[in-house]
Amino acid sequence: MNQIAISFGTFFFDNVFLTPPVIDAGVVVPGAELGFELWHSFTDAKALAGVTQSGAFGVELNGITSGTLYSFTSIPYVVSLGQASAVIDYKASFDFGTGSAYTFSLSASVALVMPERIDWSTQPEMSIQYLTEVIEAFDGTEQRIALRDTPRMSLSYLYSMTDEQQYLFDNKLATATGTMLVPLWPLQCRLSRGISPGDTRIDLIEVSAHLASSETILVSEYDRHEILSVESVAGQAVTLKTMAKNDFSESAIVVPLRIACPADESNSTSLLRGFDQHTITYDLDETQIQKPATVDDFERLNARPIFQFRPDRSKDVTTQYNRLRETLDPLIGARSIYDRARGAVKVFGQTFTFFTEAERQRFEDFAELMNGAQGEFYIEGPSQAFELSEDIVVPTYKFKIKSSGYTNFANSNSLAPIAAIKLYNGTTIYRTILNATGNADGTETITTKETTAALKTTDIETIVPLYIARFDSDEFRYIFDTSEVSTITKNIRQLLYADSAIDTKGTITI
């Protein structure tokens, strides 16, 4: 009893409001601008006596600092972090002469920019790592679980520095603390027209998927650069949040930026007194990952995607045969060898070369769909499976092939369960193999699950085995020769105990 009731009007009327009063911006880029608004609910106009700032080194407050403010009128303010230090703890107190100040607080961490051009004489590398746990049973069956939702990404660069760049870069690297803004130099894009001061849109010749997903980009031309914040990307046009301050010609490049930390150890080699080379690995911040949206347009067979990337035949395609065995050697008598699986597990070592960034991004999308090395897919073997010995004249489940050893199909799990018949007209026909038997004339008869219509041997380009497989490891390391040409080497493991016909209606012809 006898308590004073508190209502909405108690707080709303005759008060000053800051929206928002506190901003925790996290990691920000140099030159970033953050805004807030001030208004009051007094019935009469109030006089702003002044603004007291703390932690304002390198921070600039843009807005009214004194004068008459009318009620219910919003006054915008912008805090510019032009030359701010690494850690920002900024406060602005607005004094209305009522005996109390109304305070706005801003905390942030400014990332150090690394705009220096890299040395392409040593190929830069981009590594994307997943975390996949492999649980393998005694008989060779396995279960894989991806433990990381987003992959870990790292970059390895070489910097060559001469003259005054040498000690400037060395001092910068030695004294740097906290996070950095690192350009993805291999994923740079070119301008279709120059940039003028005041532009809020830039046009590119091509847009990489990583640049389209970036919030911050770097425009670099020789020894000049500028950091720009991205509002949106539509087609080949990039809309900026703020106006460009500098002018750049068409020879400038646009590079996506990522928040990262340098590795615990980096190396420098002094070849001459005035020439140094720095090798640095950056680990991108996983809490602020920016990855492109995955595009899933891959053909599927039996609910599994088909691996449609052709290996670089200028480099050897290797095949390793791993046998699952239990060997007992009691040191006396003969050894006892027990085969845990019929046949050998094949591991294909293949190198893929991408001549455009779109091709590399397509491979990255496929790896993302597989969660690194968890998913199963179909892959063509590096050699032929067999050849038809005669034409197929009527629809049939059986056809004759030349002697190829497929008669061991029932005795081994190593032979491919599906054959891909590639025709010269660009069509690919997939057939599930049930069994194979030998004939007296030395040929073999293949029995398939699906019927095959009339088919001439002269129309067939090749018949390749189609294996069920997984990536052997969950690390994808791309090595860039140029901003367009890149390579990756992967080991792909055949699966022996996977069901090859999950969906009997899934066999497709493309």
Tab-separated table of N, CA, C and O in Angstrom, residues 134-247:
chain	number	residue	atom	x	y	z
A	134	VAL	N	36.056	-40.801	-39.247
A	134	VAL	CA	35.855	-42.059	-39.960
A	134	VAL	C	35.806	-43.194	-38.945
A	134	VAL	O	36.747	-43.387	-38.178
A	135	ILE	N	34.707	-43.923	-38.943
A	135	ILE	CA	34.532	-45.086	-38.071
A	135	ILE	C	34.536	-46.319	-38.966
A	135	ILE	O	33.605	-46.549	-39.739
A	136	GLU	N	35.586	-47.109	-38.886
A	136	GLU	CA	35.752	-48.262	-39.771
A	136	GLU	C	35.568	-49.559	-39.000
A	136	GLU	O	36.102	-49.731	-37.898
A	137	ALA	N	34.792	-50.480	-39.595
A	137	ALA	CA	34.553	-51.780	-38.983
A	137	ALA	C	35.635	-52.757	-39.411
A	137	ALA	O	36.471	-52.465	-40.272
A	138	PHE	N	35.600	-53.949	-38.816
A	138	PHE	CA	36.639	-54.943	-39.064
A	138	PHE	C	36.653	-55.396	-40.515
A	138	PHE	O	37.716	-55.678	-41.081
A	139	ASP	N	35.461	-55.469	-41.136
A	139	ASP	CA	35.390	-55.992	-42.493
A	139	ASP	C	35.582	-54.922	-43.561
A	139	ASP	O	35.392	-55.192	-44.750
A	140	GLY	N	35.939	-53.719	-43.191
A	140	GLY	CA	36.196	-52.669	-44.167
A	140	GLY	C	35.060	-51.696	-44.354
A	140	GLY	O	35.234	-50.669	-45.014
A	141	THR	N	33.880	-51.975	-43.823
A	141	THR	CA	32.791	-51.003	-43.901
A	141	THR	C	33.130	-49.791	-43.039
A	141	THR	O	33.874	-49.896	-42.064
A	142	GLU	N	32.576	-48.652	-43.409
A	142	GLU	CA	32.923	-47.428	-42.686
A	142	GLU	C	31.725	-46.501	-42.603
A	142	GLU	O	30.807	-46.539	-43.420
A	143	GLN	N	31.755	-45.670	-41.575
A	143	GLN	CA	30.763	-44.629	-41.392
A	143	GLN	C	31.519	-43.326	-41.154
A	143	GLN	O	32.440	-43.279	-40.337
A	144	ARG	N	31.109	-42.271	-41.868
A	144	ARG	CA	31.796	-40.986	-41.744
A	144	ARG	C	30.831	-39.929	-41.225
A	144	ARG	O	29.671	-39.878	-41.629
A	145	ILE	N	31.339	-39.096	-40.338
A	145	ILE	CA	30.534	-38.052	-39.714
A	145	ILE	C	31.299	-36.737	-39.819
A	145	ILE	O	32.458	-36.651	-39.386
A	146	ALA	N	30.676	-35.737	-40.417
A	146	ALA	CA	31.276	-34.404	-40.492
A	146	ALA	C	31.001	-33.664	-39.186
A	146	ALA	O	29.850	-33.438	-38.825
A	147	LEU	N	32.058	-33.292	-38.474
A	147	LEU	CA	31.926	-32.671	-37.167
A	147	LEU	C	31.908	-31.151	-37.215
A	147	LEU	O	31.586	-30.508	-36.228
A	148	ARG	N	32.254	-30.574	-38.355
A	148	ARG	CA	32.308	-29.118	-38.465
A	148	ARG	C	31.232	-28.639	-39.438
A	148	ARG	O	31.125	-29.147	-40.564
A	149	ASP	N	30.438	-27.667	-39.001
A	149	ASP	CA	29.375	-27.136	-39.861
A	149	ASP	C	29.951	-26.293	-40.992
A	149	ASP	O	29.489	-26.359	-42.125
A	150	THR	N	30.938	-25.474	-40.683
A	150	THR	CA	31.563	-24.628	-41.695
A	150	THR	C	33.031	-25.026	-41.818
A	150	THR	O	33.693	-25.322	-40.814
A	151	PRO	N	33.559	-25.068	-43.023
A	151	PRO	CA	34.946	-25.482	-43.190
A	151	PRO	C	35.922	-24.444	-42.665
A	151	PRO	O	35.603	-23.261	-42.536
A	152	ARG	N	37.106	-24.892	-42.371
A	152	ARG	CA	38.197	-23.999	-41.961
A	152	ARG	C	38.986	-23.626	-43.204
A	152	ARG	O	39.323	-24.477	-44.017
A	153	MET	N	39.300	-22.365	-43.340
A	153	MET	CA	39.945	-21.870	-44.554
A	153	MET	C	41.236	-21.149	-44.198
A	153	MET	O	41.289	-20.402	-43.217
A	154	SER	N	42.271	-21.392	-44.978
A	154	SER	CA	43.555	-20.735	-44.751
A	154	SER	C	44.165	-20.340	-46.090
A	154	SER	O	43.863	-20.931	-47.134
A	155	LEU	N	45.041	-19.328	-46.043
A	155	LEU	CA	45.703	-18.801	-47.229
A	155	LEU	C	47.201	-18.753	-46.985
A	155	LEU	O	47.640	-18.405	-45.883
A	156	SER	N	47.977	-19.102	-48.010
A	156	SER	CA	49.441	-19.053	-47.912
A	156	SER	C	49.964	-18.156	-49.028
A	156	SER	O	49.738	-18.436	-50.213
A	157	TYR	N	50.670	-17.078	-48.612
A	157	TYR	CA	51.173	-16.086	-49.562
A	157	TYR	C	52.680	-15.914	-49.400
A	157	TYR	O	53.254	-16.185	-48.333
A	158	LEU	N	53.295	-15.418	-50.468
A	158	LEU	CA	54.695	-14.984	-50.437
A	158	LEU	C	54.738	-13.506	-50.792
A	158	LEU	O	54.183	-13.080	-51.803
A	159	TYR	N	55.401	-12.717	-49.926
A	159	TYR	CA	55.574	-11.290	-50.170
A	159	TYR	C	57.064	-11.028	-50.430
A	159	TYR	O	57.923	-11.505	-49.680
A	160	SER	N	57.359	-10.275	-51.474
A	160	SER	CA	58.729	-9.843	-51.757
A	160	SER	C	58.807	-8.340	-51.556
A	160	SER	O	58.030	-7.587	-52.168
A	161	MET	N	59.739	-7.899	-50.700
A	161	MET	CA	59.824	-6.493	-50.314
A	161	MET	C	61.225	-5.955	-50.582
A	161	MET	O	62.225	-6.629	-50.304
A	162	THR	N	61.268	-4.738	-51.121
A	162	THR	CA	62.543	-4.078	-51.396
A	162	THR	C	62.528	-2.674	-50.809
A	162	THR	O	61.470	-2.089	-50.560
A	163	ASP	N	63.748	-2.147	-50.596
A	163	ASP	CA	63.935	-0.761	-50.168
A	163	ASP	C	63.087	-0.425	-48.944
A	163	ASP	O	63.090	-1.152	-47.963
A	164	GLU	N	62.327	0.678	-49.027
A	164	GLU	CA	61.593	1.112	-47.849
A	164	GLU	C	60.432	0.178	-47.518
A	164	GLU	O	59.976	0.136	-46.373
A	165	GLN	N	59.940	-0.584	-48.510
A	165	GLN	CA	58.882	-1.554	-48.217
A	165	GLN	C	59.371	-2.613	-47.229
A	165	GLN	O	58.600	-3.136	-46.434
A	166	GLN	N	60.656	-2.894	-47.304
A	166	GLN	CA	61.225	-3.968	-46.502
A	166	GLN	C	61.018	-3.731	-45.014
A	166	GLN	O	60.421	-4.559	-44.317
A	167	TYR	N	61.484	-2.594	-44.497
A	167	TYR	CA	61.361	-2.373	-43.052
A	167	TYR	C	59.970	-1.947	-42.650
A	167	TYR	O	59.539	-2.196	-41.537
A	168	LEU	N	59.217	-1.314	-43.553
A	168	LEU	CA	57.835	-0.973	-43.226
A	168	LEU	C	56.993	-2.232	-43.021
A	168	LEU	O	56.222	-2.344	-42.057
A	169	PHE	N	57.160	-3.195	-43.925
A	169	PHE	CA	56.393	-4.434	-43.814
A	169	PHE	C	56.861	-5.252	-42.616
A	169	PHE	O	56.051	-5.849	-41.891
A	170	ASP	N	58.164	-5.270	-42.376
A	170	ASP	CA	58.690	-6.037	-41.245
A	170	ASP	C	58.180	-5.463	-39.925
A	170	ASP	O	57.755	-6.210	-39.034
A	171	ASN	N	58.207	-4.146	-39.787
A	171	ASN	CA	57.708	-3.518	-38.556
A	171	ASN	C	56.207	-3.717	-38.401
A	171	ASN	O	55.695	-3.915	-37.296
A	172	LYS	N	55.487	-3.668	-39.513
A	172	LYS	CA	54.040	-3.865	-39.474
A	172	LYS	C	53.706	-5.282	-39.018
A	172	LYS	O	52.825	-5.493	-38.182
A	173	LEU	N	54.421	-6.253	-39.542
A	173	LEU	CA	54.138	-7.653	-39.204
A	173	LEU	C	54.558	-7.971	-37.779
A	173	LEU	O	53.891	-8.727	-37.070
A	174	ALA	N	55.656	-7.392	-37.332
A	174	ALA	CA	56.172	-7.716	-36.002
A	174	ALA	C	55.333	-7.104	-34.886
A	174	ALA	O	55.240	-7.663	-33.795
A	175	THR	N	54.732	-5.954	-35.156
A	175	THR	CA	53.986	-5.261	-34.103
A	175	THR	C	52.479	-5.474	-34.201
A	175	THR	O	51.739	-4.982	-33.353
A	176	ALA	N	52.023	-6.191	-35.220
A	176	ALA	CA	50.586	-6.367	-35.426
A	176	ALA	C	49.992	-7.267	-34.351
A	176	ALA	O	50.584	-8.279	-33.962
A	177	THR	N	48.839	-6.885	-33.857
A	177	THR	CA	48.087	-7.702	-32.906
A	177	THR	C	46.633	-7.752	-33.366
A	177	THR	O	46.148	-6.866	-34.063
A	178	GLY	N	45.949	-8.778	-32.947
A	178	GLY	CA	44.542	-8.896	-33.293
A	178	GLY	C	44.335	-9.426	-34.696
A	178	GLY	O	45.199	-10.088	-35.288
A	179	THR	N	43.171	-9.110	-35.256
A	179	THR	CA	42.787	-9.641	-36.551
A	179	THR	C	43.274	-8.750	-37.681
A	179	THR	O	43.637	-7.588	-37.479
A	180	MET	N	43.255	-9.321	-38.892
A	180	MET	CA	43.682	-8.606	-40.086
A	180	MET	C	42.626	-8.757	-41.165
A	180	MET	O	41.835	-9.696	-41.155
A	181	LEU	N	42.624	-7.822	-42.096
A	181	LEU	CA	41.814	-7.926	-43.302
A	181	LEU	C	42.728	-8.384	-44.432
A	181	LEU	O	43.619	-7.640	-44.861
A	182	VAL	N	42.518	-9.611	-44.884
A	182	VAL	CA	43.412	-10.225	-45.858
A	182	VAL	C	42.681	-10.364	-47.193
A	182	VAL	O	41.583	-10.924	-47.247
A	183	PRO	N	43.260	-9.873	-48.280
A	183	PRO	CA	42.625	-10.035	-49.599
A	183	PRO	C	42.770	-11.478	-50.102
A	183	PRO	O	43.789	-12.138	-49.866
A	184	LEU	N	41.751	-11.950	-50.782
A	184	LEU	CA	41.821	-13.233	-51.487
A	184	LEU	C	42.384	-12.962	-52.881
A	184	LEU	O	41.659	-12.930	-53.876
A	185	TRP	N	43.700	-12.766	-52.934
A	185	TRP	CA	44.334	-12.352	-54.187
A	185	TRP	C	44.058	-13.305	-55.341
A	185	TRP	O	43.885	-12.846	-56.482
A	186	PRO	N	44.017	-14.623	-55.159
A	186	PRO	CA	43.745	-15.490	-56.308
A	186	PRO	C	42.342	-15.330	-56.885
A	186	PRO	O	42.086	-15.773	-58.008
A	187	LEU	N	41.424	-14.723	-56.138
A	187	LEU	CA	40.032	-14.600	-56.583
A	187	LEU	C	39.704	-13.170	-56.996
A	187	LEU	O	38.580	-12.713	-56.871
A	188	GLN	N	40.693	-12.455	-57.489
A	188	GLN	CA	40.511	-11.062	-57.879
A	188	GLN	C	39.673	-10.951	-59.148
A	188	GLN	O	39.606	-11.886	-59.963
A	189	CYS	N	39.019	-9.806	-59.303
A	189	CYS	CA	38.196	-9.517	-60.482
A	189	CYS	C	38.672	-8.215	-61.110
A	189	CYS	O	39.300	-7.378	-60.460
A	190	ARG	N	38.322	-8.052	-62.382
A	190	ARG	CA	38.754	-6.872	-63.126
A	190	ARG	C	37.592	-5.912	-63.348
A	190	ARG	O	36.446	-6.321	-63.457
A	191	LEU	N	37.940	-4.636	-63.430
A	191	LEU	CA	36.940	-3.600	-63.671
A	191	LEU	C	36.618	-3.508	-65.160
A	191	LEU	O	37.505	-3.663	-66.011
A	192	SER	N	35.353	-3.229	-65.454
A	192	SER	CA	34.967	-2.969	-66.843
A	192	SER	C	35.033	-1.481	-67.160
A	192	SER	O	35.064	-1.096	-68.330
A	193	ARG	N	35.048	-0.665	-66.134
A	193	ARG	CA	35.228	0.781	-66.294
A	193	ARG	C	35.894	1.314	-65.045
A	193	ARG	O	35.877	0.684	-63.995
A	194	GLY	N	36.504	2.475	-65.169
A	194	GLY	CA	37.203	3.069	-64.041
A	194	GLY	C	36.256	3.549	-62.943
A	194	GLY	O	35.031	3.605	-63.120
A	195	ILE	N	36.846	3.885	-61.805
A	195	ILE	CA	36.084	4.381	-60.657
A	195	ILE	C	36.451	5.844	-60.430
A	195	ILE	O	37.625	6.214	-60.431
A	196	SER	N	35.416	6.657	-60.221
A	196	SER	CA	35.610	8.082	-59.954
A	196	SER	C	35.183	8.397	-58.531
A	196	SER	O	34.332	7.696	-57.965
A	197	PRO	N	35.757	9.422	-57.913
A	197	PRO	CA	35.318	9.811	-56.569
A	197	PRO	C	33.820	10.126	-56.544
A	197	PRO	O	33.315	10.837	-57.408
A	198	GLY	N	33.125	9.590	-55.560
A	198	GLY	CA	31.689	9.786	-55.448
A	198	GLY	C	30.862	8.659	-56.031
A	198	GLY	O	29.640	8.629	-55.845
A	199	ASP	N	31.496	7.701	-56.719
A	199	ASP	CA	30.747	6.567	-57.283
A	199	ASP	C	30.217	5.678	-56.172
A	199	ASP	O	30.918	5.398	-55.187
A	200	THR	N	29.007	5.222	-56.342
A	200	THR	CA	28.407	4.260	-55.408
A	200	THR	C	28.168	2.917	-56.070
A	200	THR	O	27.532	2.043	-55.497
A	201	ARG	N	28.689	2.756	-57.270
A	201	ARG	CA	28.550	1.487	-57.993
A	201	ARG	C	29.792	1.271	-58.831
A	201	ARG	O	30.325	2.211	-59.440
A	202	ILE	N	30.271	0.045	-58.849
A	202	ILE	CA	31.389	-0.330	-59.706
A	202	ILE	C	30.958	-1.498	-60.576
A	202	ILE	O	30.199	-2.373	-60.143
A	203	ASP	N	31.438	-1.513	-61.807
A	203	ASP	CA	31.097	-2.545	-62.778
A	203	ASP	C	32.325	-3.402	-63.044
A	203	ASP	O	33.434	-2.881	-63.257
A	204	LEU	N	32.117	-4.719	-63.049
A	204	LEU	CA	33.204	-5.671	-63.227
A	204	LEU	C	33.020	-6.462	-64.512
A	204	LEU	O	31.901	-6.605	-65.022
A	205	ILE	N	34.122	-7.006	-65.017
A	205	ILE	CA	34.048	-7.881	-66.189
A	205	ILE	C	33.503	-9.240	-65.790
A	205	ILE	O	32.696	-9.840	-66.499
A	206	GLU	N	33.941	-9.734	-64.635
A	206	GLU	CA	33.430	-10.982	-64.102
A	206	GLU	C	33.354	-10.861	-62.583
A	206	GLU	O	34.061	-10.051	-61.987
A	207	VAL	N	32.497	-11.656	-61.988
A	207	VAL	CA	32.318	-11.638	-60.535
A	207	VAL	C	32.491	-13.060	-60.015
A	207	VAL	O	31.759	-13.965	-60.419
A	208	SER	N	33.474	-13.249	-59.139
A	208	SER	CA	33.654	-14.566	-58.532
A	208	SER	C	32.619	-14.767	-57.430
A	208	SER	O	32.065	-13.807	-56.888
A	209	ALA	N	32.356	-16.022	-57.115
A	209	ALA	CA	31.350	-16.326	-56.092
A	209	ALA	C	31.773	-15.802	-54.731
A	209	ALA	O	30.934	-15.366	-53.937
A	210	HIS	N	33.068	-15.813	-54.429
A	210	HIS	CA	33.542	-15.310	-53.145
A	210	HIS	C	33.395	-13.791	-53.064
A	210	HIS	O	33.123	-13.247	-51.994
A	211	LEU	N	33.584	-13.100	-54.172
A	211	LEU	CA	33.398	-11.644	-54.141
A	211	LEU	C	31.919	-11.306	-53.984
A	211	LEU	O	31.563	-10.350	-53.291
A	212	ALA	N	31.036	-12.089	-54.605
A	212	ALA	CA	29.600	-11.829	-54.501
A	212	ALA	C	29.094	-12.021	-53.080
A	212	ALA	O	28.069	-11.448	-52.707
A	213	SER	N	29.804	-12.817	-52.269
A	213	SER	CA	29.388	-13.049	-50.886
A	213	SER	C	30.147	-12.179	-49.891
A	213	SER	O	30.027	-12.382	-48.683
A	214	SER	N	30.935	-11.227	-50.370
A	214	SER	CA	31.762	-10.392	-49.497
A	214	SER	C	31.009	-9.158	-49.044
A	214	SER	O	30.194	-8.602	-49.778
A	215	GLU	N	31.314	-8.728	-47.829
A	215	GLU	CA	30.794	-7.474	-47.307
A	215	GLU	C	31.785	-6.331	-47.494
A	215	GLU	O	31.398	-5.170	-47.455
A	216	THR	N	33.051	-6.682	-47.697
A	216	THR	CA	34.100	-5.679	-47.853
A	216	THR	C	35.015	-6.097	-48.992
A	216	THR	O	35.356	-7.283	-49.116
A	217	ILE	N	35.396	-5.150	-49.824
A	217	ILE	CA	36.283	-5.432	-50.948
A	217	ILE	C	37.433	-4.429	-50.951
A	217	ILE	O	37.358	-3.362	-50.335
A	218	LEU	N	38.486	-4.807	-51.655
A	218	LEU	CA	39.671	-3.962	-51.796
A	218	LEU	C	39.855	-3.632	-53.271
A	218	LEU	O	39.883	-4.540	-54.105
A	219	VAL	N	39.969	-2.348	-53.576
A	219	VAL	CA	40.312	-1.910	-54.928
A	219	VAL	C	41.773	-1.516	-54.909
A	219	VAL	O	42.180	-0.654	-54.106
A	220	SER	N	42.567	-2.150	-55.747
A	220	SER	CA	44.017	-1.953	-55.713
A	220	SER	C	44.526	-1.628	-57.110
A	220	SER	O	44.137	-2.274	-58.093
A	221	GLU	N	45.396	-0.615	-57.177
A	221	GLU	CA	46.057	-0.238	-58.426
A	221	GLU	C	47.463	0.217	-58.101
A	221	GLU	O	47.659	1.280	-57.514
A	222	TYR	N	48.421	-0.634	-58.452
A	222	TYR	CA	49.818	-0.361	-58.140
A	222	TYR	C	50.004	-0.181	-56.631
A	222	TYR	O	49.733	-1.090	-55.856
A	223	ASP	N	50.426	0.998	-56.165
A	223	ASP	CA	50.651	1.206	-54.739
A	223	ASP	C	49.488	1.948	-54.082
A	223	ASP	O	49.592	2.397	-52.944
A	224	ARG	N	48.359	2.095	-54.774
A	224	ARG	CA	47.188	2.767	-54.236
A	224	ARG	C	46.087	1.744	-53.991
A	224	ARG	O	45.924	0.786	-54.746
A	225	HIS	N	45.312	1.974	-52.929
A	225	HIS	CA	44.223	1.052	-52.637
A	225	HIS	C	43.144	1.786	-51.842
A	225	HIS	O	43.396	2.851	-51.254
A	226	GLU	N	41.966	1.197	-51.826
A	226	GLU	CA	40.846	1.725	-51.044
A	226	GLU	C	39.948	0.566	-50.640
A	226	GLU	O	39.719	-0.373	-51.425
A	227	ILE	N	39.437	0.641	-49.413
A	227	ILE	CA	38.525	-0.380	-48.896
A	227	ILE	C	37.097	0.135	-49.031
A	227	ILE	O	36.793	1.257	-48.624
A	228	LEU	N	36.234	-0.702	-49.600
A	228	LEU	CA	34.852	-0.315	-49.832
A	228	LEU	C	33.914	-1.351	-49.235
A	228	LEU	O	34.206	-2.551	-49.265
A	229	SER	N	32.808	-0.888	-48.675
A	229	SER	CA	31.794	-1.775	-48.105
A	229	SER	C	30.717	-2.046	-49.150
A	229	SER	O	30.266	-1.128	-49.841
A	230	VAL	N	30.312	-3.298	-49.240
A	230	VAL	CA	29.381	-3.736	-50.274
A	230	VAL	C	27.961	-3.727	-49.725
A	230	VAL	O	27.694	-4.290	-48.651
A	231	GLU	N	27.064	-3.099	-50.475
A	231	GLU	CA	25.642	-3.127	-50.142
A	231	GLU	C	24.970	-4.345	-50.765
A	231	GLU	O	24.253	-5.092	-50.098
A	232	SER	N	25.218	-4.565	-52.051
A	232	SER	CA	24.635	-5.703	-52.747
A	232	SER	C	25.414	-5.944	-54.025
A	232	SER	O	26.139	-5.068	-54.516
A	233	VAL	N	25.248	-7.153	-54.574
A	233	VAL	CA	25.860	-7.530	-55.846
A	233	VAL	C	24.768	-8.093	-56.738
A	233	VAL	O	24.068	-9.043	-56.358
A	234	ALA	N	24.602	-7.504	-57.911
A	234	ALA	CA	23.610	-7.966	-58.877
A	234	ALA	C	24.291	-8.095	-60.229
A	234	ALA	O	24.727	-7.093	-60.815
A	235	GLY	N	24.395	-9.336	-60.693
A	235	GLY	CA	25.084	-9.560	-61.951
A	235	GLY	C	26.551	-9.198	-61.827
A	235	GLY	O	27.273	-9.733	-60.988
A	236	GLN	N	27.005	-8.259	-62.654
A	236	GLN	CA	28.398	-7.817	-62.628
A	236	GLN	C	28.534	-6.405	-62.048
A	236	GLN	O	29.561	-5.768	-62.215
A	237	ALA	N	27.488	-5.959	-61.364
A	237	ALA	CA	27.511	-4.631	-60.747
A	237	ALA	C	27.526	-4.771	-59.234
A	237	ALA	O	26.775	-5.553	-58.658
A	238	VAL	N	28.391	-3.994	-58.586
A	238	VAL	CA	28.524	-3.998	-57.135
A	238	VAL	C	28.062	-2.646	-56.616
A	238	VAL	O	28.616	-1.598	-56.992
A	239	THR	N	27.033	-2.647	-55.769
A	239	THR	CA	26.537	-1.418	-55.162
A	239	THR	C	27.206	-1.216	-53.812
A	239	THR	O	27.267	-2.143	-52.998
A	240	LEU	N	27.713	-0.011	-53.582
A	240	LEU	CA	28.485	0.285	-52.376
A	240	LEU	C	27.605	0.956	-51.333
A	240	LEU	O	26.628	1.640	-51.655
A	241	LYS	N	27.979	0.776	-50.055
A	241	LYS	CA	27.272	1.446	-48.969
A	241	LYS	C	27.646	2.920	-48.875
A	241	LYS	O	26.823	3.752	-48.497
A	242	THR	N	28.895	3.220	-49.190
A	242	THR	CA	29.369	4.606	-49.156
A	242	THR	C	30.041	4.941	-50.483
A	242	THR	O	30.370	4.057	-51.274
A	243	MET	N	30.250	6.197	-50.714
A	243	MET	CA	30.851	6.636	-51.967
A	243	MET	C	32.351	6.360	-51.980
A	243	MET	O	33.023	6.408	-50.951
A	244	ALA	N	32.865	6.077	-53.158
A	244	ALA	CA	34.303	5.911	-53.329
A	244	ALA	C	34.997	7.260	-53.159
A	244	ALA	O	34.483	8.289	-53.589
A	245	LYS	N	36.164	7.246	-52.525
A	245	LYS	CA	36.880	8.491	-52.246
A	245	LYS	C	37.991	8.764	-53.254
A	245	LYS	O	38.426	9.906	-53.398
A	246	ASN	N	38.482	7.701	-53.919
A	246	ASN	CA	39.602	7.845	-54.845
A	246	ASN	C	39.183	7.426	-56.250
A	246	ASN	O	38.153	6.772	-56.446
A	247	ASP	N	40.004	7.781	-57.206
A	247	ASP	CA	39.749	7.378	-58.584
A	247	ASP	C	40.705	6.259	-58.971
A	247	ASP	O	41.878	6.235	-58.558
